[in-house]
Amino acid sequence: MLRTARSEVCGTDVHLWHGRLSGVPYPIIPGHVSAGTLESIRGPLAALDGSRLREGDRAVFFDVHRTCGRCRACTVHHTPTRCAARRVYGITDSASEGLFGGWSQYIYLEPGVGIARLPDAVHFDDYIGGGCGLLTAVHIIERAGFQAGESVLVQGVGAVGLSAIALAKLSGAAEIFAIGDPEPRLALARDMGAALTFSLSASSAAERLAAVRDRTYGEGVDVVIEAAGSPRAIEEGVQLVRDGGRYVVAGHYTDAGPSSLNAHHDINRKHLEIRGCWGSQVHHFAEAIRILEQHAATLPWRAIGQRTYPLTALNEALADAEAMRITKALVDPWRGEG
Amino acid sequence: MLRTARSEVCGTDVHLWHGRLSGVPYPIIPGHVSAGTLESIRGPLAALDGSRLREGDRAVFFDVHRTCGRCRACTVHHTPTRCAARRVYGITDSASEGLFGGWSQYIYLEPGVGIARLPDAVHFDDYIGGGCGLLTAVHIIERAGFQAGESVLVQGVGAVGLSAIALAKLSGAAEIFAIGDPEPRLALARDMGAALTFSLSASSAAERLAAVRDRTYGEGVDVVIEAAGSPRAIEEGVQLVRDGGRYVVAGHYTDAGPSSLNAHHDINRKHLEIRGCWGSQVHHFAEAIRILEQHAATLPWRAIGQRTYPLTALNEALADAEAMRITKALVDPWRGEG
Amino acid sequence: MLRTARSEVCGTDVHLWHGRLSGVPYPIIPGHVSAGTLESIRGPLAALDGSRLREGDRAVFFDVHRTCGRCRACTVHHTPTRCAARRVYGITDSASEGLFGGWSQYIYLEPGVGIARLPDAVHFDDYIGGGCGLLTAVHIIERAGFQAGESVLVQGVGAVGLSAIALAKLSGAAEIFAIGDPEPRLALARDMGAALTFSLSASSAAERLAAVRDRTYGEGVDVVIEAAGSPRAIEEGVQLVRDGGRYVVAGHYTDAGPSSLNAHHDINRKHLEIRGCWGSQVHHFAEAIRILEQHAATLPWRAIGQRTYPLTALNEALADAEAMRITKALVDPWRGEG
Amino acid sequence: MLRTARSEVCGTDVHLWHGRLSGVPYPIIPGHVSAGTLESIRGPLAALDGSRLREGDRAVFFDVHRTCGRCRACTVHHTPTRCAARRVYGITDSASEGLFGGWSQYIYLEPGVGIARLPDAVHFDDYIGGGCGLLTAVHIIERAGFQAGESVLVQGVGAVGLSAIALAKLSGAAEIFAIGDPEPRLALARDMGAALTFSLSASSAAERLAAVRDRTYGEGVDVVIEAAGSPRAIEEGVQLVRDGGRYVVAGHYTDAGPSSLNAHHDINRKHLEIRGCWGSQVHHFAEAIRILEQHAATLPWRAIGQRTYPLTALNEALADAEAMRITKALVDPWRGEG
């Protein structure tokens, strides 16, 4: 049993709030990425690194608590994020089944959940500032096959995009561009490592293309990462990547409508590679912890989580997140308690 | 100097005929893939395998006769098919520069052209039956990262699609599906190795999807290869591939208009990989020769080239090719000569 | 509960017989790869392809029945064959724990074991003829990154080597060489697809090197597969592969002593890649079934299993296997029963 | 014609001095990596990035000035470093052919040589401090398939090893270990990014293994890089890498004798990957320039070049390099001139 210290409000939660995801067994306890202190442990419990966990340890856990391990997605295709039996804290489990969500003072960690001790150097707010966006970004960078010295452009400066910028920076990117809004997020993108940022609303696609080509030998960037969720972003992204480059599409978590692509110009002749990226796996979680341990002191993940709300103010948190008034809302389920 | 025995009329030539490719320095001598006999050699001449070529040898050559070897596409990105200085027999050279095309009794092989001796087991008609479609198919299979035991579906049963089917078969494909028209090409697709073929006009997309899923654990195929050149094929292809599979887009050699894709359903959530495939490189040419040497006796490449035309009937050949009355027209520049 | 129809005696069993593997909890029931008929099923039971299994179905199962799914080998490194908690039928489980081995009339299939229905086209003797050697060979070919058109040389013509030859053939190998003894196994190697075989005892390493180079442009082969288990094979293997090629080391299942390699000539200057290959995973098992379904009619896996022994003659079977009097001994636990 | 500002004395030059490389057409002008100012240009000259070079530009060039581009190593295997016709400034060309070496006041840059303008931020001493070791290190990191978050151990702290440490750091390595001597080089290794260094002479292999395992979950590191050239390093390296890890062998530029490996323990059961790495290609050169442009200000490549010698003191430079009294000797062919 984990005593929750922090949970988060992410884009998924806004979608859940509006009922946009199919198959969710409402009512649920939202909050899929959370951190806290191990309150009581039944039997010996091992962390992912093999060490013994003890009551009182600061701990975090991987939110995907079950994949079947037997279906063709799990065993043959090595795409466990596409397992039909996949279950995720805060999303797929009904509140009637137990404490399977982070917007709660306690969370039940069932057997088999991947747990990690939070390193001393990492504050709860660092971890939740990164949150699920950081895990997704670890997957994106892996999926991009990113190598030091490559140039990268990130579409979208929400939690996923900001972490992708940070990871590209850590991985030795030659130059990082970012597109998004509003300005405070673009400022955070620059703090994360972006050399050049574009306001989506205050610049035209033609201006962005010209500026990017001007700094990339006239070619476009090696890797474009889509973390925007907009059909128009897809149409622009294939223009910004160089011939023979890679385009990772990670931001379309829900259906935002169709994009129009010209297969001749945008894919075939460009010799382009487009890679969809869905969810994350437990090794991305382990990797995220290691990255935070090394870099939380110098990269501002904590700044992504701009404001912390008590359980009584969650509708306000959701509304603030939706209106993009804040980059990310954190949840402290003990705040306001006597 | 090569005495031309056979050249071909491929889809590119139909596009060239109508002036659909930009930057072509008309008048040109068309015919980019050809075969013949070495008539006269100036100085020692080595084949790609290092052996010495002699006058009288039956020889074939790689049609891309120059890439710069110094630009970023050639050196940094390893995408020589995107080199701006790339020159191709039968396409990029004006007739005023010399004999740089196969619809001619002789072809000038300039220094540096990759030449191979045609193995005894391979007839001129086998080589030209495969032609540029076979080279493109070698590139497609490499780009697909195809492994034995995978299922594959090929969209389009022209010269490229038919060779892709044959190569998938040789590479140990578990099951091969093909979509196209007309029926004689579908019959040839089955001879090449397709287990199940669909007439594009006589079946619906829903029927094809149901039939493919029914034979692939309900998943769709591991690899879809687009060799059709139609925007609608792109839209259907992303449905036919399984989650986490690969989709190679190779058939959009010219601009046939936009396709509509839903990034959420078709790319992101599917965890799909879309790989554009442009042109071919000299190692694909060397590989194609080796494949013909081993398999021309058992796979009907020769049957792709259905009819051989003299130089005086080339407009008829182009018209037949465009109307899909034949799979591929061959050219014999000596036919009809006294 | 599986009523055992066939099990096998593989090289591992000979090692187990002599106590050469560490950590084995004797007494055990040997026999890690087996096939039979589902006798009784408790609750609904699904095959790996998702279909429902029923009593009376002919079935086979993946012998690794547990990996932890939580350690760093399982989750971070994606090397489940190196999981410390890995348990394998016929090897790691004491007889006192239950029916966990194939040399027995019944085998207990515990929950979570990967089970597949044996296709109608595949006889029990085809499956056991391939046996664990086929699964290992599927892993080897995957690890080799084998592509159609490549040349390959296999060192060793036991059960692993013979299946590797068959899979290279199915995958479109340009030319396959094999080295081993005795002659009946070399004959079987040729039936599996080897174009040229060498008797290890009747030819010298220099002769083999010269013959291989003579047929590979003077280079050596693209891929060498070691399935011999001899330190001398390692020393010869690095000579037979071309510069920039790949050498898969799969045959050293036990410690046969050191090999001497010259890092300058054999690895560094050769720009060589050496890839160790240990054990197999459940997707290799699923793949093996699919391969047998397609190819058991034309490739002689059944001929690998040369003789079938009753439970009362197992010491004889082990002695015959060790003396290489037969390629593989099969076990029929019901033979000789009234 | 390049007016040489700086050249270097690398390990290769010490080998050349002693006549240890075969096929060298003595007398030669040594010095394969050099930097200078373009003195006179015949006709238009383009840099690798496509821009026009002008007299007076500070320039550097890729030392491999010819590969044939037609042999199987160049075209089929994509291993141009193994092209038999490869020619390298300072190594393969006789002095009688012209100014093909850097220990000279002028160097002739023949047509086709890959030339880059040295960015303003990069001093000649930065470039030559990195020198050929930096290019080799770029190749090593590429060959390692290195990803951010991985742990790495570098054997050897000469010019190659130090640059490999720097590049691992830039690429987001989780933790970097180094083994070597003497102490000033280990100090430089720490400045480059190594978290823990071991003196080869003052620690035992058992101590190093224990210390590395203690900091890597008991596993060993993800990637070991051999840049030591010692047969004993090979034997230790396979112990230090984790199961399923990668071992890049790059330091055996000459024959230093055999290493003893146990294929069972060191390769097969470890599921290890050993990758030989020979020479470098032009894209490694382009990448090295880009890295220096970004990072020369913060990483001490300049400190690798400890002392600069005039042409009249080259024997002293070679003796100092051989005795490891300095990390690298630089050459200024104009020093001491009136």
GROMACS .gro file of C-alpha atoms in nm, chain C:
model
  338
  677MET     CA    1  -0.231  -3.277  -1.845
  678LEU     CA    2  -0.062  -3.389  -2.167
  679ARG     CA    3  -0.049  -3.756  -2.265
  680THR     CA    4   0.305  -3.775  -2.407
  681ALA     CA    5   0.333  -3.913  -2.759
  682ARG     CA    6   0.696  -3.827  -2.828
  683SER     CA    7   0.987  -3.672  -2.646
  684GLU     CA    8   1.350  -3.645  -2.748
  685VAL     CA    9   1.705  -3.712  -2.635
  686CYS     CA   10   1.907  -3.404  -2.718
  687GLY     CA   11   2.266  -3.306  -2.648
  688THR     CA   12   2.152  -3.135  -2.330
  689ASP     CA   13   2.024  -3.468  -2.201
  690VAL     CA   14   2.363  -3.627  -2.257
  691HIS     CA   15   2.521  -3.344  -2.057
  692LEU     CA   16   2.255  -3.389  -1.785
  693TRP     CA   17   2.324  -3.764  -1.780
  694HIS     CA   18   2.687  -3.692  -1.700
  695GLY     CA   19   2.604  -3.420  -1.450
  696ARG     CA   20   2.778  -3.149  -1.655
  697LEU     CA   21   2.521  -2.874  -1.597
  698SER     CA   22   2.539  -2.686  -1.271
  699GLY     CA   23   2.241  -2.632  -1.044
  700VAL     CA   24   2.024  -2.919  -1.163
  701PRO     CA   25   1.804  -3.053  -0.877
  702TYR     CA   26   1.848  -3.427  -0.936
  703PRO     CA   27   1.653  -3.650  -0.957
  704ILE     CA   28   1.468  -3.492  -1.248
  705ILE     CA   29   1.242  -3.617  -1.526
  706PRO     CA   30   1.440  -3.533  -1.841
  707GLY     CA   31   1.287  -3.446  -2.178
  708HIS     CA   32   1.240  -3.076  -2.235
  709VAL     CA   33   1.075  -3.083  -2.577
  710SER     CA   34   0.779  -3.315  -2.613
  711ALA     CA   35   0.448  -3.354  -2.793
  712GLY     CA   36   0.127  -3.527  -2.711
  713THR     CA   37  -0.248  -3.512  -2.672
  714LEU     CA   38  -0.434  -3.298  -2.419
  715GLU     CA   39  -0.584  -3.554  -2.182
  716SER     CA   40  -0.760  -3.338  -1.927
  717ILE     CA   41  -0.797  -2.962  -1.899
  718ARG     CA   42  -0.898  -2.772  -1.586
  719GLY     CA   43  -1.090  -2.455  -1.676
  720PRO     CA   44  -1.072  -2.275  -2.012
  721LEU     CA   45  -0.730  -2.299  -2.176
  722ALA     CA   46  -0.612  -2.077  -2.461
  723ALA     CA   47  -0.340  -2.151  -2.713
  724LEU     CA   48  -0.080  -1.886  -2.796
  725ASP     CA   49  -0.282  -1.779  -3.100
  726GLY     CA   50  -0.580  -1.704  -2.875
  727SER     CA   51  -0.792  -2.002  -2.982
  728ARG     CA   52  -0.954  -2.233  -2.726
  729LEU     CA   53  -0.781  -2.567  -2.661
  730ARG     CA   54  -0.993  -2.879  -2.606
  731GLU     CA   55  -0.928  -3.223  -2.466
  732GLY     CA   56  -0.807  -3.453  -2.741
  733ASP     CA   57  -0.618  -3.178  -2.926
  734ARG     CA   58  -0.269  -3.266  -3.041
  735ALA     CA   59  -0.052  -3.009  -2.862
  736VAL     CA   60   0.303  -2.894  -2.802
  737PHE     CA   61   0.436  -2.643  -2.552
  738PHE     CA   62   0.727  -2.406  -2.494
  739ASP     CA   63   0.965  -2.568  -2.248
  740VAL     CA   64   1.064  -2.248  -2.065
  741HIS     CA   65   0.766  -2.237  -1.833
  742ARG     CA   66   0.868  -1.945  -1.616
  743THR     CA   67   1.067  -1.626  -1.644
  744CYS     CA   68   1.009  -1.366  -1.377
  745GLY     CA   69   0.904  -1.082  -1.606
  746ARG     CA   70   1.026  -0.832  -1.346
  747CYS     CA   71   1.406  -0.849  -1.331
  748ARG     CA   72   1.635  -0.629  -1.537
  749ALA     CA   73   1.713  -0.914  -1.780
  750CYS     CA   74   1.339  -0.956  -1.848
  751THR     CA   75   1.233  -0.593  -1.850
  752VAL     CA   76   1.524  -0.363  -1.927
  753HIS     CA   77   1.760  -0.571  -2.140
  754HIS     CA   78   1.498  -0.782  -2.321
  755THR     CA   79   1.713  -1.091  -2.267
  756PRO     CA   80   1.468  -1.324  -2.089
  757THR     CA   81   1.692  -1.620  -2.170
  758ARG     CA   82   1.927  -1.469  -1.908
  759CYS     CA   83   1.660  -1.435  -1.636
  760ALA     CA   84   1.792  -1.591  -1.314
  761ALA     CA   85   1.448  -1.730  -1.231
  762ARG     CA   86   1.406  -1.907  -1.566
  763ARG     CA   87   1.267  -2.258  -1.534
  764VAL     CA   88   1.267  -2.519  -1.806
  765TYR     CA   89   1.079  -2.848  -1.834
  766GLY     CA   90   1.311  -3.147  -1.812
  767ILE     CA   91   1.605  -2.950  -1.673
  768THR     CA   92   1.542  -2.719  -1.379
  769ASP     CA   93   1.265  -2.891  -1.186
  770SER     CA   94   1.308  -3.176  -0.941
  771ALA     CA   95   1.101  -3.490  -0.996
  772SER     CA   96   0.965  -3.435  -0.648
  773GLU     CA   97   0.782  -3.123  -0.769
  774GLY     CA   98   0.570  -3.311  -1.022
  775LEU     CA   99   0.558  -3.422  -1.384
  776PHE     CA  100   0.789  -3.157  -1.533
  777GLY     CA  101   0.967  -3.367  -1.798
  778GLY     CA  102   0.892  -3.550  -2.119
  779TRP     CA  103   1.038  -3.890  -2.045
  780SER     CA  104   0.713  -3.978  -1.880
  781GLN     CA  105   0.370  -4.094  -1.995
  782TYR     CA  106   0.212  -3.771  -1.878
  783ILE     CA  107   0.334  -3.414  -1.844
  784TYR     CA  108   0.176  -3.151  -1.623
  785LEU     CA  109   0.136  -2.820  -1.810
  786GLU     CA  110   0.121  -2.555  -1.544
  787PRO     CA  111  -0.074  -2.229  -1.587
  788GLY     CA  112   0.109  -1.981  -1.803
  789VAL     CA  113   0.290  -2.235  -2.020
  790GLY     CA  114   0.281  -2.137  -2.388
  791ILE     CA  115   0.082  -2.407  -2.568
  792ALA     CA  116   0.017  -2.448  -2.941
  793ARG     CA  117  -0.209  -2.685  -3.128
  794LEU     CA  118  -0.001  -2.898  -3.364
  795PRO     CA  119  -0.127  -2.831  -3.719
  796ASP     CA  120  -0.280  -3.130  -3.897
  797ALA     CA  121  -0.001  -3.126  -4.154
  798VAL     CA  122   0.266  -3.181  -3.888
  799HIS     CA  123   0.329  -3.531  -3.755
  800PHE     CA  124   0.459  -3.576  -3.399
  801ASP     CA  125   0.781  -3.708  -3.552
  802ASP     CA  126   0.827  -3.391  -3.762
  803TYR     CA  127   0.796  -3.176  -3.453
  804ILE     CA  128   1.027  -3.385  -3.237
  805GLY     CA  129   1.271  -3.434  -3.525
  806GLY     CA  130   1.310  -3.057  -3.529
  807GLY     CA  131   1.278  -3.039  -3.151
  808CYS     CA  132   1.480  -2.797  -2.945
  809GLY     CA  133   1.735  -2.772  -3.226
  810LEU     CA  134   1.474  -2.611  -3.450
  811LEU     CA  135   1.380  -2.355  -3.184
  812THR     CA  136   1.745  -2.268  -3.131
  813ALA     CA  137   1.790  -2.238  -3.508
  814VAL     CA  138   1.497  -1.994  -3.534
  815HIS     CA  139   1.674  -1.782  -3.271
  816ILE     CA  140   2.006  -1.812  -3.456
  817ILE     CA  141   1.860  -1.692  -3.786
  818GLU     CA  142   1.692  -1.398  -3.610
  819ARG     CA  143   2.016  -1.315  -3.428
  820ALA     CA  144   2.209  -1.336  -3.757
  821GLY     CA  145   1.981  -1.072  -3.907
  822PHE     CA  146   1.978  -1.301  -4.206
  823GLN     CA  147   1.860  -1.160  -4.539
  824ALA     CA  148   1.772  -1.338  -4.861
  825GLY     CA  149   2.068  -1.356  -5.100
  826GLU     CA  150   2.334  -1.395  -4.834
  827SER     CA  151   2.577  -1.685  -4.821
  828VAL     CA  152   2.603  -1.891  -4.504
  829LEU     CA  153   2.827  -2.158  -4.356
  830VAL     CA  154   2.714  -2.383  -4.073
  831GLN     CA  155   2.968  -2.548  -3.843
  832GLY     CA  156   2.821  -2.867  -3.702
  833VAL     CA  157   2.553  -3.094  -3.848
  834GLY     CA  158   2.374  -3.206  -3.534
  835ALA     CA  159   2.012  -3.117  -3.464
  836VAL     CA  160   2.085  -2.743  -3.432
  837GLY     CA  161   2.310  -2.722  -3.738
  838LEU     CA  162   2.072  -2.917  -3.960
  839SER     CA  163   1.778  -2.695  -3.869
  840ALA     CA  164   1.991  -2.384  -3.923
  841ILE     CA  165   2.069  -2.508  -4.273
  842ALA     CA  166   1.699  -2.566  -4.342
  843LEU     CA  167   1.605  -2.219  -4.218
  844ALA     CA  168   1.880  -2.051  -4.417
  845LYS     CA  169   1.747  -2.231  -4.722
  846LEU     CA  170   1.390  -2.118  -4.652
  847SER     CA  171   1.513  -1.764  -4.600
  848GLY     CA  172   1.660  -1.744  -4.948
  849ALA     CA  173   2.028  -1.806  -4.878
  850ALA     CA  174   2.242  -1.768  -5.189
  851GLU     CA  175   2.466  -2.058  -5.103
  852ILE     CA  176   2.494  -2.279  -4.797
  853PHE     CA  177   2.809  -2.459  -4.681
  854ALA     CA  178   2.831  -2.706  -4.393
  855ILE     CA  179   3.116  -2.868  -4.199
  856GLY     CA  180   3.077  -3.178  -3.983
  857ASP     CA  181   3.072  -3.554  -3.951
  858PRO     CA  182   2.978  -3.835  -4.000
  859GLU     CA  183   2.876  -3.875  -4.361
  860PRO     CA  184   2.506  -3.963  -4.301
  861ARG     CA  185   2.462  -3.630  -4.125
  862LEU     CA  186   2.637  -3.452  -4.412
  863ALA     CA  187   2.397  -3.624  -4.651
  864LEU     CA  188   2.108  -3.496  -4.440
  865ALA     CA  189   2.269  -3.150  -4.449
  866ARG     CA  190   2.259  -3.161  -4.827
  867ASP     CA  191   1.895  -3.271  -4.817
  868MET     CA  192   1.825  -2.971  -4.593
  869GLY     CA  193   1.977  -2.736  -4.849
  870ALA     CA  194   2.355  -2.729  -4.816
  871ALA     CA  195   2.518  -2.691  -5.158
  872LEU     CA  196   2.862  -2.799  -5.040
  873THR     CA  197   2.952  -3.003  -4.733
  874PHE     CA  198   3.293  -3.077  -4.584
  875SER     CA  199   3.387  -3.372  -4.367
  876LEU     CA  200   3.566  -3.224  -4.068
  877SER     CA  201   3.793  -3.526  -4.039
  878ALA     CA  202   3.859  -3.583  -4.409
  879SER     CA  203   3.946  -3.226  -4.510
  880SER     CA  204   4.187  -2.966  -4.372
  881ALA     CA  205   4.095  -2.617  -4.255
  882ALA     CA  206   4.311  -2.478  -4.537
  883GLU     CA  207   4.120  -2.680  -4.795
  884ARG     CA  208   3.787  -2.565  -4.655
  885LEU     CA  209   3.896  -2.201  -4.652
  886ALA     CA  210   4.017  -2.222  -5.012
  887ALA     CA  211   3.698  -2.392  -5.130
  888VAL     CA  212   3.473  -2.140  -4.956
  889ARG     CA  213   3.667  -1.837  -5.083
  890ASP     CA  214   3.665  -1.980  -5.432
  891ARG     CA  215   3.285  -1.966  -5.433
  892THR     CA  216   3.244  -1.631  -5.258
  893TYR     CA  217   3.439  -1.380  -5.470
  894GLY     CA  218   3.746  -1.458  -5.260
  895GLU     CA  219   3.578  -1.302  -4.957
  896GLY     CA  220   3.437  -1.572  -4.730
  897VAL     CA  221   3.067  -1.604  -4.647
  898ASP     CA  222   2.834  -1.334  -4.519
  899VAL     CA  223   2.728  -1.533  -4.213
  900VAL     CA  224   2.893  -1.821  -4.025
  901ILE     CA  225   2.686  -2.015  -3.769
  902GLU     CA  226   2.870  -2.212  -3.503
  903ALA     CA  227   2.670  -2.515  -3.390
  904ALA     CA  228   2.961  -2.745  -3.314
  905GLY     CA  229   3.063  -2.676  -2.955
  906SER     CA  230   3.433  -2.710  -3.028
  907PRO     CA  231   3.696  -2.446  -2.943
  908ARG     CA  232   3.867  -2.523  -3.274
  909ALA     CA  233   3.547  -2.439  -3.460
  910ILE     CA  234   3.560  -2.086  -3.317
  911GLU     CA  235   3.914  -2.041  -3.442
  912GLU     CA  236   3.820  -2.162  -3.789
  913GLY     CA  237   3.489  -1.976  -3.803
  914VAL     CA  238   3.642  -1.628  -3.788
  915GLN     CA  239   3.853  -1.718  -4.091
  916LEU     CA  240   3.559  -1.835  -4.301
  917VAL     CA  241   3.344  -1.522  -4.263
  918ARG     CA  242   3.402  -1.222  -4.487
  919ASP     CA  243   3.523  -0.883  -4.368
  920GLY     CA  244   3.227  -0.703  -4.215
  921GLY     CA  245   3.028  -1.027  -4.187
  922ARG     CA  246   2.854  -1.186  -3.889
  923TYR     CA  247   2.948  -1.488  -3.681
  924VAL     CA  248   2.676  -1.637  -3.460
  925VAL     CA  249   2.816  -1.852  -3.178
  926ALA     CA  250   2.540  -2.086  -3.064
  927GLY     CA  251   2.694  -2.429  -3.009
  928HIS     CA  252   2.891  -2.380  -2.689
  929TYR     CA  253   2.618  -2.496  -2.453
  930THR     CA  254   2.880  -2.628  -2.210
  931ASP     CA  255   3.238  -2.539  -2.135
  932ALA     CA  256   3.466  -2.709  -2.389
  933GLY     CA  257   3.773  -2.503  -2.308
  934PRO     CA  258   3.935  -2.188  -2.446
  935SER     CA  259   3.977  -2.069  -2.804
  936SER     CA  260   4.265  -1.857  -2.924
  937LEU     CA  261   4.167  -1.548  -3.125
  938ASN     CA  262   4.384  -1.274  -3.268
  939ALA     CA  263   4.191  -0.952  -3.203
  940HIS     CA  264   4.375  -0.760  -3.476
  941HIS     CA  265   4.332  -1.008  -3.761
  942ASP     CA  266   4.013  -1.185  -3.653
  943ILE     CA  267   3.795  -0.906  -3.513
  944ASN     CA  268   3.921  -0.549  -3.542
  945ARG     CA  269   4.068  -0.534  -3.893
  946LYS     CA  270   3.800  -0.774  -4.021
  947HIS     CA  271   3.532  -0.531  -3.893
  948LEU     CA  272   3.363  -0.851  -3.778
  949GLU     CA  273   3.053  -0.897  -3.566
  950ILE     CA  274   3.038  -1.194  -3.328
  951ARG     CA  275   2.700  -1.264  -3.171
  952GLY     CA  276   2.647  -1.513  -2.891
  953CYS     CA  277   2.305  -1.677  -2.897
  954TRP     CA  278   2.163  -1.839  -2.582
  955GLY     CA  279   1.838  -2.032  -2.548
  956SER     CA  280   1.510  -1.941  -2.711
  957GLN     CA  281   1.198  -1.741  -2.641
  958VAL     CA  282   0.832  -1.817  -2.686
  959HIS     CA  283   0.811  -1.633  -3.017
  960HIS     CA  284   1.077  -1.865  -3.157
  961PHE     CA  285   0.852  -2.153  -3.055
  962ALA     CA  286   0.549  -2.000  -3.228
  963GLU     CA  287   0.759  -1.936  -3.537
  964ALA     CA  288   0.888  -2.295  -3.541
  965ILE     CA  289   0.533  -2.431  -3.551
  966ARG     CA  290   0.445  -2.204  -3.841
  967ILE     CA  291   0.757  -2.315  -4.030
  968LEU     CA  292   0.678  -2.682  -3.978
  969GLU     CA  293   0.322  -2.627  -4.095
  970GLN     CA  294   0.448  -2.485  -4.422
  971HIS     CA  295   0.759  -2.688  -4.487
  972ALA     CA  296   0.747  -3.024  -4.306
  973ALA     CA  297   0.630  -3.187  -4.627
  974THR     CA  298   0.936  -3.084  -4.824
  975LEU     CA  299   1.219  -3.060  -4.570
  976PRO     CA  300   1.325  -3.378  -4.386
  977TRP     CA  301   1.301  -3.274  -4.021
  978ARG     CA  302   1.148  -3.611  -3.951
  979ALA     CA  303   1.468  -3.780  -4.070
  980ILE     CA  304   1.669  -3.612  -3.790
  981GLY     CA  305   1.494  -3.839  -3.540
  982GLN     CA  306   1.636  -4.166  -3.652
  983ARG     CA  307   1.520  -4.413  -3.394
  984THR     CA  308   1.247  -4.424  -3.130
  985TYR     CA  309   1.316  -4.581  -2.790
  986PRO     CA  310   1.084  -4.697  -2.512
  987LEU     CA  311   1.135  -4.569  -2.158
  988THR     CA  312   1.312  -4.894  -2.075
  989ALA     CA  313   1.588  -4.830  -2.329
  990LEU     CA  314   1.686  -4.476  -2.241
  991ASN     CA  315   2.040  -4.555  -2.133
  992GLU     CA  316   2.090  -4.714  -2.473
  993ALA     CA  317   1.940  -4.401  -2.637
  994LEU     CA  318   2.177  -4.175  -2.443
  995ALA     CA  319   2.476  -4.392  -2.533
  996ASP     CA  320   2.378  -4.396  -2.901
  997ALA     CA  321   2.338  -4.017  -2.899
  998GLU     CA  322   2.671  -3.961  -2.729
  999ALA     CA  323   2.854  -4.190  -2.969
 1000MET     CA  324   2.693  -4.008  -3.264
 1001ARG     CA  325   2.558  -4.339  -3.390
 1002ILE     CA  326   2.231  -4.160  -3.456
 1003THR     CA  327   2.146  -3.794  -3.521
 1004LYS     CA  328   1.871  -3.782  -3.263
 1005ALA     CA  329   1.696  -4.040  -3.045
 1006LEU     CA  330   1.321  -4.007  -2.994
 1007VAL     CA  331   1.132  -4.132  -2.691
 1008ASP     CA  332   0.790  -4.298  -2.698
 1009PRO     CA  333   0.690  -4.350  -2.334
 1010TRP     CA  334   0.401  -4.580  -2.431
 1011ARG     CA  335   0.601  -4.818  -2.649
 1012GLY     CA  336   0.616  -5.167  -2.512
 1013GLU     CA  337   0.315  -5.108  -2.294
 1014GLY     CA  338   0.051  -5.378  -2.317
   0.00000   0.00000   0.00000
